[in-house]
PDB file of C-alpha atoms and ligand atoms in Angstrom:
ATOM      1  CA  MET A   1       4.796 -15.010   8.987  1.00  0.00           C
ATOM      2  CA  ARG A   2       2.345 -17.198   7.034  1.00  0.00           C
ATOM      3  CA  ASN A   3      -0.660 -14.861   7.545  1.00  0.00           C
ATOM      4  CA  ARG A   4       1.186 -11.625   8.221  1.00  0.00           C
ATOM      5  CA  ILE A   5       0.565  -8.690   5.880  1.00  0.00           C
ATOM      6  CA  HIS A   6       2.572  -5.479   5.861  1.00  0.00           C
ATOM      7  CA  ILE A   7       0.805  -2.330   4.636  1.00  0.00           C
ATOM      8  CA  LEU A   8       3.510   0.149   3.624  1.00  0.00           C
ATOM      9  CA  ASN A   9       2.827   3.842   3.075  1.00  0.00           C
ATOM     10  CA  GLY A  10       5.083   6.435   1.504  1.00  0.00           C
ATOM     11  CA  PRO A  11       5.773  10.130   1.969  1.00  0.00           C
ATOM     12  CA  ASN A  12       3.166  12.548   3.304  1.00  0.00           C
ATOM     13  CA  LEU A  13       0.577   9.841   3.967  1.00  0.00           C
ATOM     14  CA  ASN A  14       1.131  10.495   7.692  1.00  0.00           C
ATOM     15  CA  LEU A  15      -0.876  13.688   7.014  1.00  0.00           C
ATOM     16  CA  LEU A  16      -3.961  11.861   5.740  1.00  0.00           C
ATOM     17  CA  GLY A  17      -7.172  13.387   7.052  1.00  0.00           C
ATOM     18  CA  LYS A  18      -5.389  16.634   7.874  1.00  0.00           C
ATOM     19  CA  ARG A  19      -5.082  18.222   4.390  1.00  0.00           C
ATOM     20  CA  GLU A  20      -6.778  17.966   0.971  1.00  0.00           C
ATOM     21  CA  PRO A  21      -9.755  15.870   2.148  1.00  0.00           C
ATOM     22  CA  GLU A  22     -11.399  16.431  -1.272  1.00  0.00           C
ATOM     23  CA  ILE A  23      -8.668  14.248  -2.835  1.00  0.00           C
ATOM     24  CA  TYR A  24      -7.564  11.927  -0.030  1.00  0.00           C
ATOM     25  CA  GLY A  25     -10.621  11.777   2.253  1.00  0.00           C
ATOM     26  CA  ALA A  26     -11.155  12.610   5.904  1.00  0.00           C
ATOM     27  CA  ARG A  27      -9.751   9.482   7.511  1.00  0.00           C
ATOM     28  CA  THR A  28      -6.376   9.555   9.211  1.00  0.00           C
ATOM     29  CA  LEU A  29      -3.662   6.927   8.840  1.00  0.00           C
ATOM     30  CA  ALA A  30      -4.453   5.836  12.416  1.00  0.00           C
ATOM     31  CA  ASP A  31      -8.118   5.301  11.398  1.00  0.00           C
ATOM     32  CA  ILE A  32      -6.993   3.221   8.414  1.00  0.00           C
ATOM     33  CA  GLU A  33      -4.598   1.222  10.582  1.00  0.00           C
ATOM     34  CA  ALA A  34      -7.315   0.359  13.134  1.00  0.00           C
ATOM     35  CA  ASP A  35      -9.757  -0.547  10.365  1.00  0.00           C
ATOM     36  CA  CYS A  36      -7.242  -2.757   8.517  1.00  0.00           C
ATOM     37  CA  ILE A  37      -6.165  -4.573  11.691  1.00  0.00           C
ATOM     38  CA  ALA A  38      -9.832  -5.325  12.505  1.00  0.00           C
ATOM     39  CA  LEU A  39     -10.634  -6.453   8.963  1.00  0.00           C
ATOM     40  CA  GLY A  40      -7.459  -8.510   8.889  1.00  0.00           C
ATOM     41  CA  ARG A  41      -8.593 -10.329  12.025  1.00  0.00           C
ATOM     42  CA  ASP A  42     -11.882 -11.223  10.291  1.00  0.00           C
ATOM     43  CA  LEU A  43      -9.954 -12.472   7.259  1.00  0.00           C
ATOM     44  CA  GLY A  44      -7.457 -14.474   9.295  1.00  0.00           C
ATOM     45  CA  LEU A  45      -4.610 -12.042   8.626  1.00  0.00           C
ATOM     46  CA  ASP A  46      -2.168 -10.461  11.058  1.00  0.00           C
ATOM     47  CA  VAL A  47      -1.885  -6.907   9.684  1.00  0.00           C
ATOM     48  CA  ALA A  48       0.814  -4.350  10.490  1.00  0.00           C
ATOM     49  CA  LEU A  49       0.948  -0.857   8.992  1.00  0.00           C
ATOM     50  CA  PHE A  50       4.103   1.208   8.436  1.00  0.00           C
ATOM     51  CA  GLN A  51       4.784   4.663   7.031  1.00  0.00           C
ATOM     52  CA  SER A  52       7.971   6.434   6.010  1.00  0.00           C
ATOM     53  CA  ASN A  53       8.713   9.775   4.404  1.00  0.00           C
ATOM     54  CA  HIS A  54      12.043   8.417   3.124  1.00  0.00           C
ATOM     55  CA  GLU A  55      12.743   6.190   0.135  1.00  0.00           C
ATOM     56  CA  GLY A  56      15.372   4.206   2.046  1.00  0.00           C
ATOM     57  CA  GLY A  57      12.948   3.727   4.931  1.00  0.00           C
ATOM     58  CA  ILE A  58      10.462   2.078   2.593  1.00  0.00           C
ATOM     59  CA  VAL A  59      13.222  -0.083   1.067  1.00  0.00           C
ATOM     60  CA  ASP A  60      14.189  -1.173   4.612  1.00  0.00           C
ATOM     61  CA  GLN A  61      10.554  -2.047   5.381  1.00  0.00           C
ATOM     62  CA  ILE A  62      10.360  -4.184   2.233  1.00  0.00           C
ATOM     63  CA  HIS A  63      13.577  -5.983   3.235  1.00  0.00           C
ATOM     64  CA  ASP A  64      12.084  -6.588   6.678  1.00  0.00           C
ATOM     65  CA  ALA A  65       8.938  -8.006   5.053  1.00  0.00           C
ATOM     66  CA  ARG A  66      11.094 -10.591   3.223  1.00  0.00           C
ATOM     67  CA  GLU A  67      11.704 -12.246   6.596  1.00  0.00           C
ATOM     68  CA  THR A  68       8.410 -11.530   8.363  1.00  0.00           C
ATOM     69  CA  ALA A  69       5.475 -11.106   5.963  1.00  0.00           C
ATOM     70  CA  ALA A  70       3.506 -13.283   3.551  1.00  0.00           C
ATOM     71  CA  GLY A  71       2.282 -10.330   1.479  1.00  0.00           C
ATOM     72  CA  ILE A  72       2.703  -6.587   0.977  1.00  0.00           C
ATOM     73  CA  ILE A  73       0.116  -3.895   0.329  1.00  0.00           C
ATOM     74  CA  ILE A  74       1.935  -0.723  -0.665  1.00  0.00           C
ATOM     75  CA  ASN A  75       0.991   2.871  -1.364  1.00  0.00           C
ATOM     76  CA  PRO A  76       4.395   4.310  -2.281  1.00  0.00           C
ATOM     77  CA  ALA A  77       2.828   7.800  -2.729  1.00  0.00           C
ATOM     78  CA  ALA A  78       5.072  10.049  -4.869  1.00  0.00           C
ATOM     79  CA  TYR A  79       7.802   7.369  -5.003  1.00  0.00           C
ATOM     80  CA  THR A  80       5.392   5.334  -7.149  1.00  0.00           C
ATOM     81  CA  HIS A  81       6.378   7.513 -10.076  1.00  0.00           C
ATOM     82  CA  THR A  82      10.114   7.810  -9.432  1.00  0.00           C
ATOM     83  CA  SER A  83      11.593   4.943  -7.458  1.00  0.00           C
ATOM     84  CA  VAL A  84      13.534   2.167  -9.129  1.00  0.00           C
ATOM     85  CA  ALA A  85      14.952   1.372  -5.655  1.00  0.00           C
ATOM     86  CA  ILE A  86      11.491   0.469  -4.337  1.00  0.00           C
ATOM     87  CA  LEU A  87      10.775  -1.584  -7.476  1.00  0.00           C
ATOM     88  CA  ASP A  88      14.077  -3.454  -7.051  1.00  0.00           C
ATOM     89  CA  ALA A  89      13.310  -4.163  -3.385  1.00  0.00           C
ATOM     90  CA  LEU A  90       9.820  -5.452  -4.234  1.00  0.00           C
ATOM     91  CA  ASN A  91      11.362  -7.720  -6.870  1.00  0.00           C
ATOM     92  CA  MET A  92      13.315  -9.362  -4.019  1.00  0.00           C
ATOM     93  CA  PHE A  93      10.084 -10.135  -2.134  1.00  0.00           C
ATOM     94  CA  ASP A  94       8.510 -13.511  -2.922  1.00  0.00           C
ATOM     95  CA  GLY A  95       4.853 -13.096  -1.851  1.00  0.00           C
ATOM     96  CA  PRO A  96       1.953 -11.186  -3.400  1.00  0.00           C
ATOM     97  CA  VAL A  97       2.224  -7.406  -3.738  1.00  0.00           C
ATOM     98  CA  ILE A  98      -0.791  -5.134  -4.151  1.00  0.00           C
ATOM     99  CA  GLU A  99      -0.348  -1.453  -5.050  1.00  0.00           C
ATOM    100  CA  VAL A 100      -2.951   0.965  -3.682  1.00  0.00           C
ATOM    101  CA  HIS A 101      -3.630   4.583  -4.585  1.00  0.00           C
ATOM    102  CA  ILE A 102      -6.307   6.515  -2.776  1.00  0.00           C
ATOM    103  CA  SER A 103      -6.885   8.872  -5.698  1.00  0.00           C
ATOM    104  CA  GLN A 104      -7.574   7.915  -9.306  1.00  0.00           C
ATOM    105  CA  VAL A 105      -4.073   8.667 -10.525  1.00  0.00           C
ATOM    106  CA  HIS A 106      -5.034   8.247 -14.190  1.00  0.00           C
ATOM    107  CA  LYS A 107      -7.446  11.194 -13.953  1.00  0.00           C
ATOM    108  CA  ARG A 108      -4.669  13.395 -12.587  1.00  0.00           C
ATOM    109  CA  GLU A 109      -1.452  14.910 -13.981  1.00  0.00           C
ATOM    110  CA  SER A 110       0.329  12.795 -16.601  1.00  0.00           C
ATOM    111  CA  PHE A 111       3.403  12.295 -14.365  1.00  0.00           C
ATOM    112  CA  ARG A 112       1.147  10.224 -12.073  1.00  0.00           C
ATOM    113  CA  HIS A 113       0.161   7.854 -14.894  1.00  0.00           C
ATOM    114  CA  HIS A 114       3.378   5.865 -14.799  1.00  0.00           C
ATOM    115  CA  SER A 115       4.204   3.572 -11.885  1.00  0.00           C
ATOM    116  CA  TYR A 116       7.481   1.702 -11.447  1.00  0.00           C
ATOM    117  CA  VAL A 117       5.822  -0.367  -8.722  1.00  0.00           C
ATOM    118  CA  SER A 118       3.159  -1.625 -11.163  1.00  0.00           C
ATOM    119  CA  LEU A 119       5.928  -3.552 -12.961  1.00  0.00           C
ATOM    120  CA  ARG A 120       5.967  -5.830  -9.880  1.00  0.00           C
ATOM    121  CA  ALA A 121       2.475  -5.491  -8.390  1.00  0.00           C
ATOM    122  CA  ASP A 122       0.101  -8.438  -8.739  1.00  0.00           C
ATOM    123  CA  ALA A 123      -2.856  -6.033  -8.550  1.00  0.00           C
ATOM    124  CA  VAL A 124      -3.356  -2.272  -8.604  1.00  0.00           C
ATOM    125  CA  ILE A 125      -6.233  -0.427  -6.919  1.00  0.00           C
ATOM    126  CA  ALA A 126      -6.700   3.296  -7.606  1.00  0.00           C
ATOM    127  CA  GLY A 127      -9.499   5.765  -7.077  1.00  0.00           C
ATOM    128  CA  CYS A 128     -11.426   3.854  -4.407  1.00  0.00           C
ATOM    129  CA  GLY A 129     -10.463   6.267  -1.647  1.00  0.00           C
ATOM    130  CA  THR A 130      -9.162   4.792   1.571  1.00  0.00           C
ATOM    131  CA  GLN A 131     -11.508   1.837   0.956  1.00  0.00           C
ATOM    132  CA  GLY A 132      -8.773   0.693  -1.440  1.00  0.00           C
ATOM    133  CA  TYR A 133      -6.797  -0.686   1.507  1.00  0.00           C
ATOM    134  CA  ARG A 134      -9.795  -2.848   2.522  1.00  0.00           C
ATOM    135  CA  LEU A 135     -10.222  -4.073  -1.062  1.00  0.00           C
ATOM    136  CA  ALA A 136      -6.525  -4.939  -1.174  1.00  0.00           C
ATOM    137  CA  LEU A 137      -6.832  -6.913   2.068  1.00  0.00           C
ATOM    138  CA  HIS A 138      -9.710  -8.962   0.645  1.00  0.00           C
ATOM    139  CA  ARG A 139      -7.684  -9.718  -2.467  1.00  0.00           C
ATOM    140  CA  ILE A 140      -4.506 -10.595  -0.597  1.00  0.00           C
ATOM    141  CA  ALA A 141      -6.542 -12.855   1.731  1.00  0.00           C
ATOM    142  CA  SER A 142      -7.738 -14.744  -1.361  1.00  0.00           C
ATOM    143  CA  LEU A 143      -4.196 -15.080  -2.603  1.00  0.00           C
ATOM    144  CA  ILE A 144      -2.682 -16.146   0.729  1.00  0.00           C
ATOM    145  CA  THR A 145      -5.301 -18.014   2.740  1.00  0.00           C
ATOM    146  CA  GLY A 146      -8.115 -18.642   0.271  1.00  0.00           C
ATOM    147  CA  THR A 147     -10.556 -17.492   2.965  1.00  0.00           C
ATOM    148  CA  ASP A 148     -12.065 -14.417   1.305  1.00  0.00           C
ATOM    149  CA  VAL A 149     -15.742 -15.064   0.636  1.00  0.00           C
ATOM    150  CA  THR A 150     -16.297 -11.985  -1.536  1.00  0.00           C
ATOM    151  CA  GLY A 151     -14.847 -13.729  -4.590  1.00  0.00           C
TER     152      GLY A 151
HETATM  153  O1  CA2 B   1      -3.528   8.569  -4.532  1.00  0.00           O
HETATM  154  C1  CA2 B   1      -2.574   8.146  -3.847  1.00  0.00           C
HETATM  155  O2  CA2 B   1      -2.708   7.364  -2.917  1.00  0.00           O
HETATM  156  C2  CA2 B   1      -1.164   8.672  -4.142  1.00  0.00           C
HETATM  157  O3  CA2 B   1      -0.257   7.576  -3.952  1.00  0.00           O
HETATM  158  C3  CA2 B   1      -0.902   9.764  -3.131  1.00  0.00           C
HETATM  159  C4  CA2 B   1       0.408  10.502  -3.347  1.00  0.00           C
HETATM  160  C5  CA2 B   1       0.561  10.956  -4.806  1.00  0.00           C
HETATM  161  O4  CA2 B   1       1.849  11.519  -4.996  1.00  0.00           O
HETATM  162  C6  CA2 B   1       0.361   9.791  -5.767  1.00  0.00           C
HETATM  163  O5  CA2 B   1       0.459  10.287  -7.081  1.00  0.00           O
HETATM  164  C7  CA2 B   1      -1.012   9.172  -5.566  1.00  0.00           C
HETATM  165  C8  CA2 B   1       0.482  11.750  -2.466  1.00  0.00           C
HETATM  166  C9  CA2 B   1       0.294  11.477  -1.011  1.00  0.00           C
HETATM  167  C10 CA2 B   1       0.140  12.788  -0.319  1.00  0.00           C
HETATM  168  O6  CA2 B   1      -0.472  12.565   0.922  1.00  0.00           O
HETATM  169  C11 CA2 B   1      -1.240  13.554   1.432  1.00  0.00           C
HETATM  170  C12 CA2 B   1      -1.814  13.292   2.647  1.00  0.00           C
HETATM  171  C13 CA2 B   1      -2.635  14.231   3.212  1.00  0.00           C
HETATM  172  C14 CA2 B   1      -2.878  15.415   2.584  1.00  0.00           C
HETATM  173  C15 CA2 B   1      -2.291  15.665   1.391  1.00  0.00           C
HETATM  174  C16 CA2 B   1      -1.459  14.740   0.805  1.00  0.00           C
END
């Protein structure tokens, strides 16, 4: 619990690496999962990755994290821009929350410029590609264990 981080991913992110590589890169969600688990080990974090195509599934994962995780990294995908339910669930979580977007949402359509989740997130990373998950892990390690040496 103390060093456990849940990385939550929203709808369609199960198709990463299989479509639109010019926007979302060539790496699959399984690649990202393996990479984040390995980096987490180096940072002293026990990392678990989840994905759901359903709003309620993500809400359930956030509720689960209340009992089992010290921090949440979340890419809510399209629900970023629509979901008060996910915002409300995150507001019931006590630890740090970092929001990640693979693409630079502010360079895209205006409906992607607003995020409900940002009202709760302690940090937001956008436009760093799938490296954003690694950056989020470094930051959350600083917040939780104080072990990140990258500053
Ligand atoms: O840039 C991001 O990470 C987004 O959260 C991705 C969402 C989009 O709705 C947000 O505005 C920004 C879309 C995820 C779609 O996932 C795909 C995966 C593979 C191929 C195509 C789309």
